[in-house]
PDB file of N, CA, C and O in Angstrom:
ATOM      1  N   MET A  21     -24.536  -2.649 -12.108  1.00 54.00           N
ATOM      2  CA  MET A  21     -23.504  -2.662 -13.117  1.00 54.00           C
ATOM      3  C   MET A  21     -22.233  -3.256 -12.506  1.00 54.00           C
ATOM      4  O   MET A  21     -21.775  -2.838 -11.457  1.00 54.00           O
ATOM      5  N   LYS A  22     -21.710  -4.269 -13.162  1.00 62.00           N
ATOM      6  CA  LYS A  22     -20.497  -4.918 -12.693  1.00 62.00           C
ATOM      7  C   LYS A  22     -19.321  -4.455 -13.532  1.00 62.00           C
ATOM      8  O   LYS A  22     -19.376  -4.441 -14.751  1.00 62.00           O
ATOM      9  N   LEU A  23     -18.280  -4.055 -12.859  1.00 62.00           N
ATOM     10  CA  LEU A  23     -17.063  -3.617 -13.526  1.00 62.00           C
ATOM     11  C   LEU A  23     -15.975  -4.618 -13.195  1.00 62.00           C
ATOM     12  O   LEU A  23     -15.703  -4.878 -12.024  1.00 62.00           O
ATOM     13  N   HIS A  24     -15.407  -5.206 -14.213  1.00 63.00           N
ATOM     14  CA  HIS A  24     -14.363  -6.213 -14.009  1.00 63.00           C
ATOM     15  C   HIS A  24     -13.023  -5.627 -14.393  1.00 63.00           C
ATOM     16  O   HIS A  24     -12.817  -5.203 -15.515  1.00 63.00           O
ATOM     17  N   ILE A  25     -12.112  -5.572 -13.443  1.00 65.00           N
ATOM     18  CA  ILE A  25     -10.777  -5.028 -13.671  1.00 65.00           C
ATOM     19  C   ILE A  25      -9.775  -6.166 -13.549  1.00 65.00           C
ATOM     20  O   ILE A  25      -9.833  -6.965 -12.616  1.00 65.00           O
ATOM     21  N   VAL A  26      -8.860  -6.236 -14.493  1.00 67.00           N
ATOM     22  CA  VAL A  26      -7.846  -7.285 -14.485  1.00 67.00           C
ATOM     23  C   VAL A  26      -6.564  -6.712 -13.887  1.00 67.00           C
ATOM     24  O   VAL A  26      -6.095  -5.652 -14.281  1.00 67.00           O
ATOM     25  N   PHE A  27      -6.022  -7.426 -12.904  1.00 69.00           N
ATOM     26  CA  PHE A  27      -4.791  -7.018 -12.249  1.00 69.00           C
ATOM     27  C   PHE A  27      -3.681  -7.993 -12.606  1.00 69.00           C
ATOM     28  O   PHE A  27      -3.913  -9.177 -12.801  1.00 69.00           O
ATOM     29  N   ASP A  28      -2.477  -7.481 -12.648  1.00 75.00           N
ATOM     30  CA  ASP A  28      -1.304  -8.321 -12.838  1.00 75.00           C
ATOM     31  C   ASP A  28      -0.917  -8.873 -11.469  1.00 75.00           C
ATOM     32  O   ASP A  28      -0.467  -8.134 -10.593  1.00 75.00           O
ATOM     33  N   GLU A  29      -1.105 -10.154 -11.280  1.00 77.00           N
ATOM     34  CA  GLU A  29      -0.836 -10.772  -9.981  1.00 77.00           C
ATOM     35  C   GLU A  29       0.643 -10.761  -9.623  1.00 77.00           C
ATOM     36  O   GLU A  29       1.003 -10.909  -8.468  1.00 77.00           O
ATOM     37  N   ASN A  30       1.525 -10.580 -10.602  1.00 84.00           N
ATOM     38  CA  ASN A  30       2.967 -10.597 -10.344  1.00 84.00           C
ATOM     39  C   ASN A  30       3.534  -9.209 -10.069  1.00 84.00           C
ATOM     40  O   ASN A  30       4.730  -9.070  -9.847  1.00 84.00           O
ATOM     41  N   ASN A  31       2.689  -8.199 -10.066  1.00 84.00           N
ATOM     42  CA  ASN A  31       3.129  -6.838  -9.798  1.00 84.00           C
ATOM     43  C   ASN A  31       3.510  -6.721  -8.313  1.00 84.00           C
ATOM     44  O   ASN A  31       2.711  -7.030  -7.431  1.00 84.00           O
ATOM     45  N   PRO A  32       4.737  -6.277  -8.018  1.00 86.00           N
ATOM     46  CA  PRO A  32       5.171  -6.203  -6.613  1.00 86.00           C
ATOM     47  C   PRO A  32       4.321  -5.249  -5.764  1.00 86.00           C
ATOM     48  O   PRO A  32       4.056  -5.523  -4.601  1.00 86.00           O
ATOM     49  N   PHE A  33       3.890  -4.133  -6.343  1.00 83.00           N
ATOM     50  CA  PHE A  33       3.059  -3.193  -5.578  1.00 83.00           C
ATOM     51  C   PHE A  33       1.702  -3.817  -5.243  1.00 83.00           C
ATOM     52  O   PHE A  33       1.200  -3.680  -4.130  1.00 83.00           O
ATOM     53  N   PHE A  34       1.123  -4.525  -6.189  1.00 84.00           N
ATOM     54  CA  PHE A  34      -0.144  -5.212  -5.951  1.00 84.00           C
ATOM     55  C   PHE A  34       0.018  -6.274  -4.874  1.00 84.00           C
ATOM     56  O   PHE A  34      -0.826  -6.415  -3.985  1.00 84.00           O
ATOM     57  N   GLN A  35       1.117  -7.022  -4.925  1.00 86.00           N
ATOM     58  CA  GLN A  35       1.358  -8.053  -3.912  1.00 86.00           C
ATOM     59  C   GLN A  35       1.587  -7.441  -2.534  1.00 86.00           C
ATOM     60  O   GLN A  35       1.118  -7.980  -1.527  1.00 86.00           O
ATOM     61  N   LEU A  36       2.277  -6.299  -2.478  1.00 85.00           N
ATOM     62  CA  LEU A  36       2.502  -5.619  -1.201  1.00 85.00           C
ATOM     63  C   LEU A  36       1.187  -5.138  -0.599  1.00 85.00           C
ATOM     64  O   LEU A  36       0.939  -5.319   0.591  1.00 85.00           O
ATOM     65  N   LEU A  37       0.331  -4.537  -1.426  1.00 84.00           N
ATOM     66  CA  LEU A  37      -0.979  -4.105  -0.925  1.00 84.00           C
ATOM     67  C   LEU A  37      -1.803  -5.292  -0.447  1.00 84.00           C
ATOM     68  O   LEU A  37      -2.501  -5.211   0.569  1.00 84.00           O
ATOM     69  N   LYS A  38      -1.720  -6.402  -1.166  1.00 86.00           N
ATOM     70  CA  LYS A  38      -2.469  -7.592  -0.769  1.00 86.00           C
ATOM     71  C   LYS A  38      -1.962  -8.119   0.576  1.00 86.00           C
ATOM     72  O   LYS A  38      -2.751  -8.520   1.430  1.00 86.00           O
ATOM     73  N   LEU A  39      -0.642  -8.083   0.789  1.00 87.00           N
ATOM     74  CA  LEU A  39      -0.085  -8.512   2.070  1.00 87.00           C
ATOM     75  C   LEU A  39      -0.484  -7.582   3.208  1.00 87.00           C
ATOM     76  O   LEU A  39      -0.597  -8.002   4.356  1.00 87.00           O
ATOM     77  N   MET A  40      -0.712  -6.310   2.884  1.00 84.00           N
ATOM     78  CA  MET A  40      -1.102  -5.335   3.903  1.00 84.00           C
ATOM     79  C   MET A  40      -2.605  -5.351   4.170  1.00 84.00           C
ATOM     80  O   MET A  40      -3.109  -4.557   4.952  1.00 84.00           O
ATOM     81  N   GLY A  41      -3.337  -6.249   3.510  1.00 83.00           N
ATOM     82  CA  GLY A  41      -4.764  -6.399   3.776  1.00 83.00           C
ATOM     83  C   GLY A  41      -5.674  -5.694   2.799  1.00 83.00           C
ATOM     84  O   GLY A  41      -6.887  -5.656   2.997  1.00 83.00           O
ATOM     85  N   CYS A  42      -5.121  -5.136   1.740  1.00 83.00           N
ATOM     86  CA  CYS A  42      -5.929  -4.436   0.751  1.00 83.00           C
ATOM     87  C   CYS A  42      -5.925  -5.250  -0.532  1.00 83.00           C
ATOM     88  O   CYS A  42      -5.088  -5.055  -1.411  1.00 83.00           O
ATOM     89  N   ASP A  43      -6.863  -6.185  -0.650  1.00 83.00           N
ATOM     90  CA  ASP A  43      -6.944  -7.055  -1.819  1.00 83.00           C
ATOM     91  C   ASP A  43      -7.808  -6.380  -2.878  1.00 83.00           C
ATOM     92  O   ASP A  43      -9.042  -6.404  -2.813  1.00 83.00           O
ATOM     93  N   LEU A  44      -7.163  -5.779  -3.865  1.00 79.00           N
ATOM     94  CA  LEU A  44      -7.886  -5.040  -4.897  1.00 79.00           C
ATOM     95  C   LEU A  44      -8.572  -5.953  -5.904  1.00 79.00           C
ATOM     96  O   LEU A  44      -9.345  -5.483  -6.730  1.00 79.00           O
ATOM     97  N   SER A  45      -8.302  -7.262  -5.838  1.00 79.00           N
ATOM     98  CA  SER A  45      -8.907  -8.179  -6.794  1.00 79.00           C
ATOM     99  C   SER A  45     -10.259  -8.722  -6.322  1.00 79.00           C
ATOM    100  O   SER A  45     -10.936  -9.409  -7.077  1.00 79.00           O
ATOM    101  N   GLN A  46     -10.652  -8.410  -5.098  1.00 80.00           N
ATOM    102  CA  GLN A  46     -11.935  -8.926  -4.601  1.00 80.00           C
ATOM    103  C   GLN A  46     -13.099  -8.191  -5.251  1.00 80.00           C
ATOM    104  O   GLN A  46     -12.977  -7.050  -5.671  1.00 80.00           O
ATOM    105  N   GLU A  47     -14.223  -8.868  -5.353  1.00 80.00           N
ATOM    106  CA  GLU A  47     -15.399  -8.265  -5.971  1.00 80.00           C
ATOM    107  C   GLU A  47     -16.100  -7.359  -4.971  1.00 80.00           C
ATOM    108  O   GLU A  47     -16.275  -7.708  -3.809  1.00 80.00           O
ATOM    109  N   VAL A  48     -16.509  -6.221  -5.446  1.00 82.00           N
ATOM    110  CA  VAL A  48     -17.244  -5.268  -4.618  1.00 82.00           C
ATOM    111  C   VAL A  48     -18.720  -5.415  -4.969  1.00 82.00           C
ATOM    112  O   VAL A  48     -19.120  -5.184  -6.094  1.00 82.00           O
ATOM    113  N   MET A  49     -19.514  -5.830  -3.966  1.00 86.00           N
ATOM    114  CA  MET A  49     -20.932  -6.107  -4.222  1.00 86.00           C
ATOM    115  C   MET A  49     -21.830  -4.914  -3.886  1.00 86.00           C
ATOM    116  O   MET A  49     -22.888  -4.769  -4.481  1.00 86.00           O
ATOM    117  N   ASN A  50     -21.428  -4.087  -2.944  1.00 90.00           N
ATOM    118  CA  ASN A  50     -22.263  -2.948  -2.569  1.00 90.00           C
ATOM    119  C   ASN A  50     -21.381  -1.791  -2.121  1.00 90.00           C
ATOM    120  O   ASN A  50     -20.155  -1.875  -2.132  1.00 90.00           O
ATOM    121  N   ARG A  51     -22.008  -0.708  -1.725  1.00 92.00           N
ATOM    122  CA  ARG A  51     -21.249   0.485  -1.332  1.00 92.00           C
ATOM    123  C   ARG A  51     -20.450   0.282  -0.060  1.00 92.00           C
ATOM    124  O   ARG A  51     -19.386   0.865   0.111  1.00 92.00           O
ATOM    125  N   TYR A  52     -20.952  -0.539   0.833  1.00 92.00           N
ATOM    126  CA  TYR A  52     -20.237  -0.802   2.081  1.00 92.00           C
ATOM    127  C   TYR A  52     -18.904  -1.509   1.801  1.00 92.00           C
ATOM    128  O   TYR A  52     -17.877  -1.150   2.374  1.00 92.00           O
ATOM    129  N   ASP A  53     -18.930  -2.510   0.920  1.00 89.00           N
ATOM    130  CA  ASP A  53     -17.693  -3.196   0.545  1.00 89.00           C
ATOM    131  C   ASP A  53     -16.725  -2.236  -0.138  1.00 89.00           C
ATOM    132  O   ASP A  53     -15.517  -2.300   0.086  1.00 89.00           O
ATOM    133  N   ALA A  54     -17.259  -1.350  -0.966  1.00 88.00           N
ATOM    134  CA  ALA A  54     -16.412  -0.361  -1.642  1.00 88.00           C
ATOM    135  C   ALA A  54     -15.795   0.594  -0.625  1.00 88.00           C
ATOM    136  O   ALA A  54     -14.620   0.960  -0.743  1.00 88.00           O
ATOM    137  N   LEU A  55     -16.563   0.988   0.377  1.00 92.00           N
ATOM    138  CA  LEU A  55     -16.057   1.873   1.424  1.00 92.00           C
ATOM    139  C   LEU A  55     -14.947   1.190   2.222  1.00 92.00           C
ATOM    140  O   LEU A  55     -13.899   1.787   2.486  1.00 92.00           O
ATOM    141  N   LEU A  56     -15.152  -0.062   2.595  1.00 90.00           N
ATOM    142  CA  LEU A  56     -14.129  -0.800   3.341  1.00 90.00           C
ATOM    143  C   LEU A  56     -12.864  -0.985   2.519  1.00 90.00           C
ATOM    144  O   LEU A  56     -11.747  -0.817   3.032  1.00 90.00           O
ATOM    145  N   LEU A  57     -13.013  -1.304   1.241  1.00 88.00           N
ATOM    146  CA  LEU A  57     -11.853  -1.476   0.380  1.00 88.00           C
ATOM    147  C   LEU A  57     -11.115  -0.152   0.190  1.00 88.00           C
ATOM    148  O   LEU A  57      -9.879  -0.105   0.211  1.00 88.00           O
ATOM    149  N   GLY A  58     -11.850   0.930   0.046  1.00 89.00           N
ATOM    150  CA  GLY A  58     -11.233   2.247  -0.089  1.00 89.00           C
ATOM    151  C   GLY A  58     -10.484   2.653   1.162  1.00 89.00           C
ATOM    152  O   GLY A  58      -9.374   3.193   1.088  1.00 89.00           O
ATOM    153  N   MET A  59     -11.072   2.389   2.328  1.00 91.00           N
ATOM    154  CA  MET A  59     -10.399   2.714   3.586  1.00 91.00           C
ATOM    155  C   MET A  59      -9.150   1.856   3.781  1.00 91.00           C
ATOM    156  O   MET A  59      -8.118   2.344   4.255  1.00 91.00           O
ATOM    157  N   ALA A  60      -9.228   0.579   3.404  1.00 90.00           N
ATOM    158  CA  ALA A  60      -8.055  -0.293   3.510  1.00 90.00           C
ATOM    159  C   ALA A  60      -6.944   0.184   2.579  1.00 90.00           C
ATOM    160  O   ALA A  60      -5.765   0.163   2.945  1.00 90.00           O
ATOM    161  N   PHE A  61      -7.323   0.645   1.382  1.00 89.00           N
ATOM    162  CA  PHE A  61      -6.327   1.143   0.429  1.00 89.00           C
ATOM    163  C   PHE A  61      -5.657   2.411   0.960  1.00 89.00           C
ATOM    164  O   PHE A  61      -4.429   2.539   0.924  1.00 89.00           O
ATOM    165  N   ILE A  62      -6.451   3.330   1.479  1.00 92.00           N
ATOM    166  CA  ILE A  62      -5.891   4.570   2.026  1.00 92.00           C
ATOM    167  C   ILE A  62      -4.982   4.268   3.212  1.00 92.00           C
ATOM    168  O   ILE A  62      -3.888   4.833   3.329  1.00 92.00           O
ATOM    169  N   PHE A  63      -5.399   3.375   4.091  1.00 91.00           N
ATOM    170  CA  PHE A  63      -4.577   2.989   5.233  1.00 91.00           C
ATOM    171  C   PHE A  63      -3.253   2.388   4.779  1.00 91.00           C
ATOM    172  O   PHE A  63      -2.192   2.731   5.309  1.00 91.00           O
ATOM    173  N   ALA A  64      -3.301   1.498   3.783  1.00 89.00           N
ATOM    174  CA  ALA A  64      -2.082   0.854   3.295  1.00 89.00           C
ATOM    175  C   ALA A  64      -1.129   1.874   2.679  1.00 89.00           C
ATOM    176  O   ALA A  64       0.079   1.835   2.919  1.00 89.00           O
ATOM    177  N   VAL A  65      -1.659   2.817   1.907  1.00 90.00           N
ATOM    178  CA  VAL A  65      -0.807   3.828   1.272  1.00 90.00           C
ATOM    179  C   VAL A  65      -0.203   4.754   2.328  1.00 90.00           C
ATOM    180  O   VAL A  65       0.983   5.106   2.242  1.00 90.00           O
ATOM    181  N   VAL A  66      -0.978   5.127   3.324  1.00 93.00           N
ATOM    182  CA  VAL A  66      -0.447   5.983   4.398  1.00 93.00           C
ATOM    183  C   VAL A  66       0.648   5.254   5.170  1.00 93.00           C
ATOM    184  O   VAL A  66       1.692   5.840   5.478  1.00 93.00           O
ATOM    185  N   MET A  67       0.448   3.990   5.454  1.00 92.00           N
ATOM    186  CA  MET A  67       1.473   3.221   6.159  1.00 92.00           C
ATOM    187  C   MET A  67       2.744   3.095   5.325  1.00 92.00           C
ATOM    188  O   MET A  67       3.854   3.180   5.860  1.00 92.00           O
ATOM    189  N   LEU A  68       2.601   2.928   4.019  1.00 91.00           N
ATOM    190  CA  LEU A  68       3.779   2.883   3.144  1.00 91.00           C
ATOM    191  C   LEU A  68       4.519   4.220   3.148  1.00 91.00           C
ATOM    192  O   LEU A  68       5.754   4.252   3.165  1.00 91.00           O
ATOM    193  N   CYS A  69       3.778   5.314   3.137  1.00 94.00           N
ATOM    194  CA  CYS A  69       4.411   6.643   3.177  1.00 94.00           C
ATOM    195  C   CYS A  69       5.156   6.856   4.491  1.00 94.00           C
ATOM    196  O   CYS A  69       6.272   7.385   4.491  1.00 94.00           O
ATOM    197  N   ILE A  70       4.554   6.452   5.596  1.00 96.00           N
ATOM    198  CA  ILE A  70       5.209   6.580   6.897  1.00 96.00           C
ATOM    199  C   ILE A  70       6.471   5.737   6.932  1.00 96.00           C
ATOM    200  O   ILE A  70       7.524   6.179   7.416  1.00 96.00           O
ATOM    201  N   PHE A  71       6.406   4.525   6.404  1.00 93.00           N
ATOM    202  CA  PHE A  71       7.582   3.666   6.375  1.00 93.00           C
ATOM    203  C   PHE A  71       8.687   4.275   5.515  1.00 93.00           C
ATOM    204  O   PHE A  71       9.859   4.264   5.902  1.00 93.00           O
ATOM    205  N   CYS A  72       8.322   4.793   4.341  1.00 93.00           N
ATOM    206  CA  CYS A  72       9.335   5.402   3.459  1.00 93.00           C
ATOM    207  C   CYS A  72       9.976   6.619   4.115  1.00 93.00           C
ATOM    208  O   CYS A  72      11.195   6.820   4.009  1.00 93.00           O
ATOM    209  N   LYS A  73       9.184   7.428   4.815  1.00 96.00           N
ATOM    210  CA  LYS A  73       9.734   8.585   5.509  1.00 96.00           C
ATOM    211  C   LYS A  73      10.687   8.144   6.622  1.00 96.00           C
ATOM    212  O   LYS A  73      11.775   8.705   6.776  1.00 96.00           O
ATOM    213  N   PHE A  74      10.290   7.136   7.382  1.00 96.00           N
ATOM    214  CA  PHE A  74      11.140   6.599   8.441  1.00 96.00           C
ATOM    215  C   PHE A  74      12.443   6.047   7.862  1.00 96.00           C
ATOM    216  O   PHE A  74      13.532   6.322   8.359  1.00 96.00           O
ATOM    217  N   PHE A  75      12.336   5.275   6.783  1.00 94.00           N
ATOM    218  CA  PHE A  75      13.513   4.672   6.164  1.00 94.00           C
ATOM    219  C   PHE A  75      14.444   5.746   5.612  1.00 94.00           C
ATOM    220  O   PHE A  75      15.663   5.654   5.735  1.00 94.00           O
ATOM    221  N   TYR A  76      13.880   6.791   5.023  1.00 94.00           N
ATOM    222  CA  TYR A  76      14.677   7.900   4.504  1.00 94.00           C
ATOM    223  C   TYR A  76      15.441   8.590   5.635  1.00 94.00           C
ATOM    224  O   TYR A  76      16.627   8.878   5.512  1.00 94.00           O
ATOM    225  N   ASN A  77      14.766   8.843   6.750  1.00 93.00           N
ATOM    226  CA  ASN A  77      15.427   9.490   7.895  1.00 93.00           C
ATOM    227  C   ASN A  77      16.544   8.624   8.469  1.00 93.00           C
ATOM    228  O   ASN A  77      17.595   9.135   8.850  1.00 93.00           O
ATOM    229  N   VAL A  78      16.330   7.321   8.516  1.00 92.00           N
ATOM    230  CA  VAL A  78      17.377   6.417   8.995  1.00 92.00           C
ATOM    231  C   VAL A  78      18.575   6.461   8.060  1.00 92.00           C
ATOM    232  O   VAL A  78      19.726   6.513   8.519  1.00 92.00           O
ATOM    233  N   MET A  79      18.334   6.456   6.763  1.00 91.00           N
ATOM    234  CA  MET A  79      19.445   6.498   5.808  1.00 91.00           C
ATOM    235  C   MET A  79      20.215   7.814   5.909  1.00 91.00           C
ATOM    236  O   MET A  79      21.445   7.829   5.823  1.00 91.00           O
ATOM    237  N   ILE A  80      19.514   8.929   6.106  1.00 90.00           N
ATOM    238  CA  ILE A  80      20.190  10.221   6.266  1.00 90.00           C
ATOM    239  C   ILE A  80      21.061  10.215   7.522  1.00 90.00           C
ATOM    240  O   ILE A  80      22.204  10.675   7.504  1.00 90.00           O
ATOM    241  N   ARG A  81      20.523   9.698   8.628  1.00 89.00           N
ATOM    242  CA  ARG A  81      21.301   9.658   9.868  1.00 89.00           C
ATOM    243  C   ARG A  81      22.524   8.762   9.735  1.00 89.00           C
ATOM    244  O   ARG A  81      23.591   9.072  10.263  1.00 89.00           O
ATOM    245  N   MET A  82      22.379   7.643   9.042  1.00 88.00           N
ATOM    246  CA  MET A  82      23.524   6.744   8.843  1.00 88.00           C
ATOM    247  C   MET A  82      24.584   7.422   7.975  1.00 88.00           C
ATOM    248  O   MET A  82      25.786   7.263   8.217  1.00 88.00           O
ATOM    249  N   THR A  83      24.152   8.196   6.999  1.00 86.00           N
ATOM    250  CA  THR A  83      25.104   8.900   6.139  1.00 86.00           C
ATOM    251  C   THR A  83      25.845   9.972   6.927  1.00 86.00           C
ATOM    252  O   THR A  83      27.058  10.138   6.778  1.00 86.00           O
ATOM    253  N   ARG A  84      25.135  10.685   7.781  1.00 84.00           N
ATOM    254  CA  ARG A  84      25.769  11.714   8.612  1.00 84.00           C
ATOM    255  C   ARG A  84      26.765  11.094   9.581  1.00 84.00           C
ATOM    256  O   ARG A  84      27.849  11.638   9.807  1.00 84.00           O
ATOM    257  N   CYS A  85      26.390   9.973  10.184  1.00 81.00           N
ATOM    258  CA  CYS A  85      27.297   9.322  11.134  1.00 81.00           C
ATOM    259  C   CYS A  85      28.534   8.784  10.409  1.00 81.00           C
ATOM    260  O   CYS A  85      29.637   8.853  10.928  1.00 81.00           O
ATOM    261  N   ALA A  86      28.349   8.256   9.228  1.00 77.00           N
ATOM    262  CA  ALA A  86      29.473   7.694   8.479  1.00 77.00           C
ATOM    263  C   ALA A  86      30.413   8.796   7.995  1.00 77.00           C
ATOM    264  O   ALA A  86      31.626   8.616   7.957  1.00 77.00           O
ATOM    265  N   SER A  87      29.852   9.962   7.636  1.00 76.00           N
ATOM    266  CA  SER A  87      30.705  11.045   7.156  1.00 76.00           C
ATOM    267  C   SER A  87      31.411  11.753   8.308  1.00 76.00           C
ATOM    268  O   SER A  87      32.437  12.398   8.108  1.00 76.00           O
ATOM    269  N   ALA A  88      30.898  11.630   9.526  1.00 65.00           N
ATOM    270  CA  ALA A  88      31.527  12.282  10.682  1.00 65.00           C
ATOM    271  C   ALA A  88      32.740  11.512  11.169  1.00 65.00           C
ATOM    272  O   ALA A  88      33.598  12.051  11.867  1.00 65.00           O
ATOM    273  N   VAL A  89      32.824  10.261  10.796  1.00 63.00           N
ATOM    274  CA  VAL A  89      33.937   9.411  11.275  1.00 63.00           C
ATOM    275  C   VAL A  89      35.180   9.647  10.479  1.00 63.00           C
ATOM    276  O   VAL A  89      35.401  10.057   9.506  1.00 63.00           O
TER     277      VAL A  89
END
C-alpha cells in the first residue's frame, strides 16, 4: 500500500528539517527506510530542542547581565 503525502515545500519548518537531513518528501519503500526516516526525524527534533534550550539560556544570561549594569 502506497501512501502519498503532499508537503508544502515553502514551509520553513519543512525546509529546516530537510537541511538537517530529514527529508520527509522521500518515498518510503520498506520498513528499513521508514525506520531510518523516523530516526532522522527524532534526531532532528531533539537537536532543535537542544538548540532552543541553549538559545533561551543565552538570552536569559544576556538579560541578567544587561539589568545588572
